[in-house]
Each structure stands twice: as structure tokens, then as C-alpha cells.
Coordinates of N, CA and C in Angstrom, one line a residue:
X1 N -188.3 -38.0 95.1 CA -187.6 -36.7 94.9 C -186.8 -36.7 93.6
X2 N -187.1 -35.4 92.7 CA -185.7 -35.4 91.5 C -184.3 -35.4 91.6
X3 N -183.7 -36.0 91.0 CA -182.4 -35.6 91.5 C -181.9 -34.8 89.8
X4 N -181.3 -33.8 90.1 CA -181.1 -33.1 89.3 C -179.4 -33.2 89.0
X5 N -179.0 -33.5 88.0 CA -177.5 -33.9 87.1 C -177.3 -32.3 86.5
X6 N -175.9 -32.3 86.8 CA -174.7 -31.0 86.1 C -174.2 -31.6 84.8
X7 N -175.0 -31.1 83.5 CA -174.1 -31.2 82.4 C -173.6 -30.1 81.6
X8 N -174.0 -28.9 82.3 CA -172.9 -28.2 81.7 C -172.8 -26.5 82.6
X9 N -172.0 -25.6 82.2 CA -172.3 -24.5 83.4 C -171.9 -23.4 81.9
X10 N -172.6 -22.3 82.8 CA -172.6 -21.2 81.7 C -171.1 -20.2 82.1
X11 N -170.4 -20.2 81.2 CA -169.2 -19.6 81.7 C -169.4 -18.0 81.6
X12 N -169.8 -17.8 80.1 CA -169.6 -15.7 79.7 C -170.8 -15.8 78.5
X13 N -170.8 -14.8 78.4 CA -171.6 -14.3 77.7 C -170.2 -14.0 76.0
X14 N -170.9 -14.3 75.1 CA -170.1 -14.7 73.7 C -170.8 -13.6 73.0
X15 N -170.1 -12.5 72.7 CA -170.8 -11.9 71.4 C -172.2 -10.8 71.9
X16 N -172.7 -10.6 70.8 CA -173.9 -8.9 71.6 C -175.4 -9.6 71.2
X17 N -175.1 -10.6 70.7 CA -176.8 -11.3 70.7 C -177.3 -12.4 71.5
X18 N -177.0 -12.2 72.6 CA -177.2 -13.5 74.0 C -176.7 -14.6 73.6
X19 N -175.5 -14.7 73.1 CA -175.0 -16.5 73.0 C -174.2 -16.6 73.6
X20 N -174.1 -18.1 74.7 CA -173.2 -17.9 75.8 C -172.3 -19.0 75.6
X21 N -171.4 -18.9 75.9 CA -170.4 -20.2 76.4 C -170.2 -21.0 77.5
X22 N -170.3 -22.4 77.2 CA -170.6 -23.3 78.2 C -169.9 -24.2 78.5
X23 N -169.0 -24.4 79.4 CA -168.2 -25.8 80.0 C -169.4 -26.8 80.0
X24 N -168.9 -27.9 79.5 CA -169.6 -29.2 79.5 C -169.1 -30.0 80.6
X25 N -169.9 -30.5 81.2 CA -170.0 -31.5 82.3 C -170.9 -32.8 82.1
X26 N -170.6 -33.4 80.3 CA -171.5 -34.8 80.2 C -171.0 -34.9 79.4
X27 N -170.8 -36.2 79.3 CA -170.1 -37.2 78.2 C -170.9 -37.2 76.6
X28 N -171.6 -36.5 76.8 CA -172.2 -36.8 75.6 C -172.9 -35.9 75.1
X29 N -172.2 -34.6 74.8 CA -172.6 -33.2 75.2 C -173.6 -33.5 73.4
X30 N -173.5 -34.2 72.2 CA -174.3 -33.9 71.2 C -175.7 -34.6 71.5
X31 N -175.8 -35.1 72.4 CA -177.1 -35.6 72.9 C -177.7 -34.7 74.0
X32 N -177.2 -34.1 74.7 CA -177.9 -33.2 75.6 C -178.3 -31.8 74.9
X33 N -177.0 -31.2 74.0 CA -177.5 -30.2 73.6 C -177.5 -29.7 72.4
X34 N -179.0 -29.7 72.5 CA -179.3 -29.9 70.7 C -180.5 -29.1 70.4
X35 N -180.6 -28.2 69.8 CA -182.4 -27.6 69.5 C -183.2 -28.1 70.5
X36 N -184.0 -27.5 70.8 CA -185.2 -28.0 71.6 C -185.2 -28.2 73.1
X37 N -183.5 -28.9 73.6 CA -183.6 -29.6 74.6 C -183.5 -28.4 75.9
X38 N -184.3 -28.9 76.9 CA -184.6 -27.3 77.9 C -183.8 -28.2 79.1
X39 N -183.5 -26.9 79.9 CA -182.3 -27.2 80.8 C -182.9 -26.4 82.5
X40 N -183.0 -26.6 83.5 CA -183.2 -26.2 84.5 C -181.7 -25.2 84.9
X41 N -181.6 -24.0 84.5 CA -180.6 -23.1 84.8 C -181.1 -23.0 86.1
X42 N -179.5 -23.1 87.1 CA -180.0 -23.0 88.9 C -178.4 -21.4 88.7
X43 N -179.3 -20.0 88.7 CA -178.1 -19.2 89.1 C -177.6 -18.8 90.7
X44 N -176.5 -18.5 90.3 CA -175.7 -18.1 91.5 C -176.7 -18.0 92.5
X45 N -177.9 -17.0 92.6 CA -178.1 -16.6 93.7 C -179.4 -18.0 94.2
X46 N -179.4 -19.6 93.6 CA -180.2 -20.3 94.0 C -181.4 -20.5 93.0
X47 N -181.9 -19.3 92.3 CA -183.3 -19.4 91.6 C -182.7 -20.0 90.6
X48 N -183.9 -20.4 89.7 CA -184.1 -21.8 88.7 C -184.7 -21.0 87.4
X49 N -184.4 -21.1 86.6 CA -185.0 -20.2 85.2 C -184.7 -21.9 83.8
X50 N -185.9 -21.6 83.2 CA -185.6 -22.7 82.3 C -185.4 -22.5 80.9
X51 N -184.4 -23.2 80.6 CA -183.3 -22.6 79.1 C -183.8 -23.1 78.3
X52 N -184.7 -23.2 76.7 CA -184.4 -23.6 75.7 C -183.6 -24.1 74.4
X53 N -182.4 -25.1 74.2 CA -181.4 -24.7 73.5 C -182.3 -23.9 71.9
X54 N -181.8 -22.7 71.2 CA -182.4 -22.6 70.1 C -181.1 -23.2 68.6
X55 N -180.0 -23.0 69.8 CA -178.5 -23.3 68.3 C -177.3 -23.4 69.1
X56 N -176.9 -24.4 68.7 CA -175.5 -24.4 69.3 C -174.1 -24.5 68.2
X57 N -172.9 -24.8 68.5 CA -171.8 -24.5 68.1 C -170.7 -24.9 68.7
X58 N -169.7 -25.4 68.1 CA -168.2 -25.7 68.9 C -167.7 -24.8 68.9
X59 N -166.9 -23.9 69.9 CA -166.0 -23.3 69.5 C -164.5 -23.1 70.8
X60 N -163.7 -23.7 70.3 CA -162.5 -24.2 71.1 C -162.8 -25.7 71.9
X61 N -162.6 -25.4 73.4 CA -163.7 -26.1 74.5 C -164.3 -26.3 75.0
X62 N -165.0 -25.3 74.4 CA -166.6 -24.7 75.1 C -167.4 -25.2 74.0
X63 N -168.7 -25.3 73.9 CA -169.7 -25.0 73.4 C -170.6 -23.5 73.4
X64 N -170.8 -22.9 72.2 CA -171.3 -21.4 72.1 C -172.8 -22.1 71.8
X65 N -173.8 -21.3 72.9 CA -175.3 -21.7 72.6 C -175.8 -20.8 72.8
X66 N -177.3 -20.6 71.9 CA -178.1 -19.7 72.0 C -179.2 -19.9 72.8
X67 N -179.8 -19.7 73.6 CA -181.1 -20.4 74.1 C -182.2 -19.1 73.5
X68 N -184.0 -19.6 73.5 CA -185.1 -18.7 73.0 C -184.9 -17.5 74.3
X69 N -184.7 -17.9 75.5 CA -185.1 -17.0 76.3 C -184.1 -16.3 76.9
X70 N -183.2 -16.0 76.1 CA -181.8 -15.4 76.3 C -181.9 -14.3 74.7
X71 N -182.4 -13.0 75.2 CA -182.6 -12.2 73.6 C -181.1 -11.5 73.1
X72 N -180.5 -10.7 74.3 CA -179.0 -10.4 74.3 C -178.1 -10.5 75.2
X73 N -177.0 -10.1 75.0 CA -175.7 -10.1 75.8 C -176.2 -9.8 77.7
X74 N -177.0 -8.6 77.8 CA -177.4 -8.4 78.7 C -178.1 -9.0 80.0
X75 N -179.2 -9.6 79.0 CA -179.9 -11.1 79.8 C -178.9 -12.3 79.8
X76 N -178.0 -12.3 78.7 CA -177.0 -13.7 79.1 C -175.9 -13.6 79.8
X77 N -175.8 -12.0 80.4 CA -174.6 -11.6 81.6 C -175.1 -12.1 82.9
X78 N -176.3 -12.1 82.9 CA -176.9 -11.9 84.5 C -176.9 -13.6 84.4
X79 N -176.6 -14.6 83.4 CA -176.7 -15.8 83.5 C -175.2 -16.2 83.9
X80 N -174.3 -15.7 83.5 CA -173.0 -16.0 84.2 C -172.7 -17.0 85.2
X81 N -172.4 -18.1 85.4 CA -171.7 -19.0 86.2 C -173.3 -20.3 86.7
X82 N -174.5 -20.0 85.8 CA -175.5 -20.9 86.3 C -175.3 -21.9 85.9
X83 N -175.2 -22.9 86.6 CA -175.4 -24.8 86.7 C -176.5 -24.9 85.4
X84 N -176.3 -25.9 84.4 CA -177.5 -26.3 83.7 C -177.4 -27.5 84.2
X85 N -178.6 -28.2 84.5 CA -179.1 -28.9 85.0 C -180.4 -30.1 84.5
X86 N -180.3 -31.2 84.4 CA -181.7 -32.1 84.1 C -181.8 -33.4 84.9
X87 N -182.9 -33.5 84.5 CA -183.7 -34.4 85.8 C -183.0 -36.2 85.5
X88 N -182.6 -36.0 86.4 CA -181.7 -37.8 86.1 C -182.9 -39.0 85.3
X89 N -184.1 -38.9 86.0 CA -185.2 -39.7 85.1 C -185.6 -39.9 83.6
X90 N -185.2 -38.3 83.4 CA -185.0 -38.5 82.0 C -184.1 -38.8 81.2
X91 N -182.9 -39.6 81.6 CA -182.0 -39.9 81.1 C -182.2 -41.4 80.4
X92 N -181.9 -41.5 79.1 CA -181.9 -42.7 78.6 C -181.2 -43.6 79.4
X93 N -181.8 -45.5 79.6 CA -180.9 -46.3 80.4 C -179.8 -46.7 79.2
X94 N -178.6 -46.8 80.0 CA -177.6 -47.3 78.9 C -177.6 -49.0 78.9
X95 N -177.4 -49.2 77.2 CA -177.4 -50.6 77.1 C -175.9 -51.5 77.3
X96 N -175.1 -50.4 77.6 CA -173.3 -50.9 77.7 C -173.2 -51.0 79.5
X97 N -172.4 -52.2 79.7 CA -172.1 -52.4 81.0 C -171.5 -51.5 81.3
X98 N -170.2 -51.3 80.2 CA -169.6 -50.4 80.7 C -169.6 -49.0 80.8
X99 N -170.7 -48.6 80.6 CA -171.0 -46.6 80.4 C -172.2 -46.9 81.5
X100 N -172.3 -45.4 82.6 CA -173.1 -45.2 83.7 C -172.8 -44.1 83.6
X101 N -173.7 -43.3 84.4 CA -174.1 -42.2 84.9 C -173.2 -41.6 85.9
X102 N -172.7 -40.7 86.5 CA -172.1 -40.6 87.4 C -172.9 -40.5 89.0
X103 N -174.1 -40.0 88.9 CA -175.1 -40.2 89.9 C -175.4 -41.2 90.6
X104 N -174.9 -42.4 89.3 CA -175.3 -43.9 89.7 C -173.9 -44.8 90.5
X105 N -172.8 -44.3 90.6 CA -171.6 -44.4 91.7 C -171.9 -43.7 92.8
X106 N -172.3 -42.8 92.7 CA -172.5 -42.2 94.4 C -173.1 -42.6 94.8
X107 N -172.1 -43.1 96.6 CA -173.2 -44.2 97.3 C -172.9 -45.6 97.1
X108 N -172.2 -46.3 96.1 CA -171.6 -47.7 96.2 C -170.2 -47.6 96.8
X109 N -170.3 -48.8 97.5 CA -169.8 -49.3 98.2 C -168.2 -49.9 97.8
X110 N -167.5 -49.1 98.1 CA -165.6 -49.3 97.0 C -165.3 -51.0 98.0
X111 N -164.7 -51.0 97.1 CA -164.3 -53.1 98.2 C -163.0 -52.9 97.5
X112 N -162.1 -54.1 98.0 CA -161.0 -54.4 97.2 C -161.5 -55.9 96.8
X113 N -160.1 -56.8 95.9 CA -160.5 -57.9 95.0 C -161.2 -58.8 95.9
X114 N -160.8 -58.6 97.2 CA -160.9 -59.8 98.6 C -162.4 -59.0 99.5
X115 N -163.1 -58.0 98.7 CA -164.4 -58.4 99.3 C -163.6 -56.5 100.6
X116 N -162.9 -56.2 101.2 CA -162.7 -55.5 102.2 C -163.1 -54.0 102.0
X117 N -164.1 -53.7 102.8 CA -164.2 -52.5 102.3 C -163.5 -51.3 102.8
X118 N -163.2 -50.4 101.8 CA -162.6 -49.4 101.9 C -163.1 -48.1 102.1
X119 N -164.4 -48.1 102.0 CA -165.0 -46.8 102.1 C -166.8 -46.6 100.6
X120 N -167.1 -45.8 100.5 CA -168.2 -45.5 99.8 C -167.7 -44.6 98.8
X121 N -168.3 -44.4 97.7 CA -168.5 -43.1 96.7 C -169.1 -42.2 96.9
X122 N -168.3 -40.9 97.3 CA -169.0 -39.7 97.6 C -169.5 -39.0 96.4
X123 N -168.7 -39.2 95.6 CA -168.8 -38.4 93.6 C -167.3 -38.4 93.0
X124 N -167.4 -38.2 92.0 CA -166.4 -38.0 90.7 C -166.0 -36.6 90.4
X125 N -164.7 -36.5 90.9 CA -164.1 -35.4 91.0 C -163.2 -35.3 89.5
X126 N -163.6 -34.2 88.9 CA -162.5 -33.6 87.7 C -161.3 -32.8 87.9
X127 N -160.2 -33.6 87.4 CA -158.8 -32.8 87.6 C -158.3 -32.7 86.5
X128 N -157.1 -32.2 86.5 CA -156.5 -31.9 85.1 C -155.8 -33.2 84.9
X129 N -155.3 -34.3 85.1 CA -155.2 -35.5 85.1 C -156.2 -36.3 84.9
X130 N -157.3 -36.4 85.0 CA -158.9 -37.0 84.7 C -159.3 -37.2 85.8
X131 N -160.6 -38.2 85.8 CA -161.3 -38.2 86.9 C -160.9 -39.0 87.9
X132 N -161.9 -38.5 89.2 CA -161.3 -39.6 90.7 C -162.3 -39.9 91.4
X133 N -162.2 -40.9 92.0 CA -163.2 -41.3 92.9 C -163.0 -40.8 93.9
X134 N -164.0 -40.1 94.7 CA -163.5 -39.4 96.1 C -164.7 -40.7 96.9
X135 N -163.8 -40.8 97.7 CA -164.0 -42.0 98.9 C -164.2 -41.4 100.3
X136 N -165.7 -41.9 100.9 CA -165.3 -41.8 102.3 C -164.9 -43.1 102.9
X137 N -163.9 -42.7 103.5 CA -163.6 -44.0 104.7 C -164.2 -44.0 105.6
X138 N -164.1 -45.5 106.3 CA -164.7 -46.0 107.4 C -163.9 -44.7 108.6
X139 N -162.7 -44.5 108.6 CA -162.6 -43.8 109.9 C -162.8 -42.0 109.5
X140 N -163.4 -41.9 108.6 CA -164.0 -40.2 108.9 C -162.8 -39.8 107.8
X141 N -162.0 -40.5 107.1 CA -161.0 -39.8 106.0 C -162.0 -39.6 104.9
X142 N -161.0 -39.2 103.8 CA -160.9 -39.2 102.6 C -160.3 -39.8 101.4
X143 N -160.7 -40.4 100.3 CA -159.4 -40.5 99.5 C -160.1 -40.6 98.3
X144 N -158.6 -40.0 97.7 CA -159.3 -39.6 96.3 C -158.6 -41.2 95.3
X145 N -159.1 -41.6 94.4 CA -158.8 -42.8 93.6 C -158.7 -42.4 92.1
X146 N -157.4 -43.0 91.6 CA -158.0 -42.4 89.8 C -158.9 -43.6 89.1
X147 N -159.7 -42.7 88.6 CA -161.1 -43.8 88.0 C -160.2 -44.3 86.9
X148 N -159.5 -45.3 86.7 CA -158.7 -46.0 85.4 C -158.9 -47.2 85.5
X149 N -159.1 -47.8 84.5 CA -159.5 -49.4 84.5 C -158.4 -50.3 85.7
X150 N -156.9 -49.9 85.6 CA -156.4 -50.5 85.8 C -156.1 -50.4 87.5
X151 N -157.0 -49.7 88.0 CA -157.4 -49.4 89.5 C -158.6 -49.7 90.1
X152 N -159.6 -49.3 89.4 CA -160.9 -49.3 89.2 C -161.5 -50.5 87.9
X153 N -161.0 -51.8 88.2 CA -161.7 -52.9 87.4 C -162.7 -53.1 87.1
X154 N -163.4 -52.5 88.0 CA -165.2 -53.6 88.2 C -165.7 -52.6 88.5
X155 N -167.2 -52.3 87.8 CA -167.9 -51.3 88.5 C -169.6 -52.2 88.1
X156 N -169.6 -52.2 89.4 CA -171.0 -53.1 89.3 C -172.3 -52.3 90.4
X157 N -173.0 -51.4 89.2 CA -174.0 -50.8 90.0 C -175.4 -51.5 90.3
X158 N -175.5 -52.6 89.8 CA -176.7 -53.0 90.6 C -176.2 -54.0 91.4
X159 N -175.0 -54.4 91.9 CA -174.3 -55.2 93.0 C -174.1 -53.8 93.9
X160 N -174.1 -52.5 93.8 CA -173.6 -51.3 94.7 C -172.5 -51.8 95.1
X161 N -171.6 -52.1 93.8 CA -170.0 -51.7 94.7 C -169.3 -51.2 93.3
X162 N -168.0 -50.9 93.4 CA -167.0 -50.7 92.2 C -165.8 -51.2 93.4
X163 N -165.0 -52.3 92.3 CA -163.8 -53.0 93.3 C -162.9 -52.3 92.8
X164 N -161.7 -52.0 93.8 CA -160.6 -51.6 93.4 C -159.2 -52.5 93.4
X165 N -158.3 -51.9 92.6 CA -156.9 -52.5 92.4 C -156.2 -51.6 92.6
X166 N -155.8 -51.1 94.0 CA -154.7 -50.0 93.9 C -153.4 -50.0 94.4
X167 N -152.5 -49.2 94.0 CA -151.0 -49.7 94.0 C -150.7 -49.6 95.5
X168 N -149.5 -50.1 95.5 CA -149.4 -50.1 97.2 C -149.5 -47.9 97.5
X169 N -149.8 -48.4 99.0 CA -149.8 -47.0 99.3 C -150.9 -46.2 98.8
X170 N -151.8 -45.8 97.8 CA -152.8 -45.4 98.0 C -153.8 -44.9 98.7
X171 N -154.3 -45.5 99.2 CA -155.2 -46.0 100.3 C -154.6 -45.6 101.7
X172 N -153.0 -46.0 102.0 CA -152.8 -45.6 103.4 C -152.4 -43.9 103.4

């Protein structure tokens, strides 16, 4: 089955010639969106339409992009709030231990330094403080972790775990 990755979402419509503005959701937004590269737009109402990038642009914190099949403002309204979307397989493997995917944490196994587990990775939650690990526990909780080295030491995805170090009280 594909699993399909969020790297970026379409916020508004920019201007009267279909260029739209896009919150990014990938670390490496000049590699994903660049001329050429096509995007599985999933809108609001579920259907899937596929984007072309034709030009893109910085502007603030957004990225302003043009896609081929986006002619004006009109057609880039009805795109308003769509997920862009690509297929995790196509993703280059990284050669740094320390850079992964976020797709590739969900589902390992959180431990502390002594091996005890604490729960699994449900996904990587964005806050205005940075990101968190959202954890399920063993007894049907929750908890959210800040992904910071000095909490989150070790992240070992082909061992399926990431160990943690967290201050007292966290966890309880």
C-alpha cells in the first residue's frame, strides 16, 4: 500500500493569476518544491487532483506557487485548504543517522535509558514551541514529549525504538 506524506497545505489563493500560498510541512521545502515536481492534492471534500509545480517563490512564511493546472485565482479558490501530498517511496534515503522522515517514527517503540517501555509513536505533533512526540501508553493514555536531543537522545529506526530522557514528572 502507498503511504502518502504532508509536505505542504494550500492556504489562499495569492493574487488574480492562480498562484497560491502554501504552509510547508517538510524540512526541506527547496527539494520538494521546485519546477516540475507534481504533488497529489487530496481537497477538502476527499478527491485527489494532481499539481504540477510551474514557479515558486518565498514570500514571508509561506511559499507563493504557481502550479500548470491552476490557470487563475478561481480554480486556485476551489483549492483552498488541500493537503499536498507524495508518495513516501519516492523519497530519497537519507545518508545522516541523524535526519529521518517523520513517517519513519510512527510506530517505534519509545523506551527509557533502562530498556522500560513507555508507550509507541503515534506521530509528530507541531506547536508553537516545536515539535512533540505524541505517545500512546501502555494504559490507553497519552503523552505528548518535546522532540529535543536532550529528551529524546537516541532515535534508532531500524532498532524501532527512540529512547527517552525525560525530566521528572513528564511521563506521570
Amino acid at each position: 500500500m502507498t503511504e502518502l506524506l504532508l509536505v505542504g497545505r494550500i492556504a489562499k489563493a495569492h493574487g488574480i493569476a492562480g498562484e497560491l500560498a502554501i504552509d510547508v510541512h517538510t524540512d526541506s521545502p527547496d527539494e520538494r518544491f521546485v519546477p516540475g515536481a507534481v504533488f497529489d492534492a487530496r481537497l477538502r471534500d476527499r478527491t485527489v487532483r494532481t499539481l504540477t509545480v510551474s514557479t515558486v517563490r518565498v514570500h514571508a512564511t509561506r511559499l507563493l506557487v504557481r502550479f500548470d493546472e491552476v490557470p487563475d485565482r478561481t480554480v486556485a479558490e476551489s483549492l483552498r485548504g488541500a493537503q499536498l501530498l507524495v508518495d513516501a517511496a519516492d523519497l530519497p534515503p537519507s545518508d545522516d543517522p541523524d535526519e529521518f522522515y517523520e513517517h519513519e517514527l510512527e510506530g517505534l517503540a519509545a523506551v527509557l535509558a533502562d530498556g522500560t517501555e513507555v508507550g509507541t509513536v503515534r506521530e509528530i505533533a507541531r506547536s508553537p514551541g516545536g515539535e512533540l512526540l505524541v505517545l500512546d501508553r501502555p494504559d490507553g493514555t497519552e503523552a505528548l514529549v518535546p522532540f529535543v536531543r536532550e529528551i529524546v537522545p537516541e532515535v534508532d529506526v531500524k532498532g524501532g525504538r527512540v529512547v527517552l530522557d525525560p525530566p521528572e514528572g513528564l511521563l506521570s
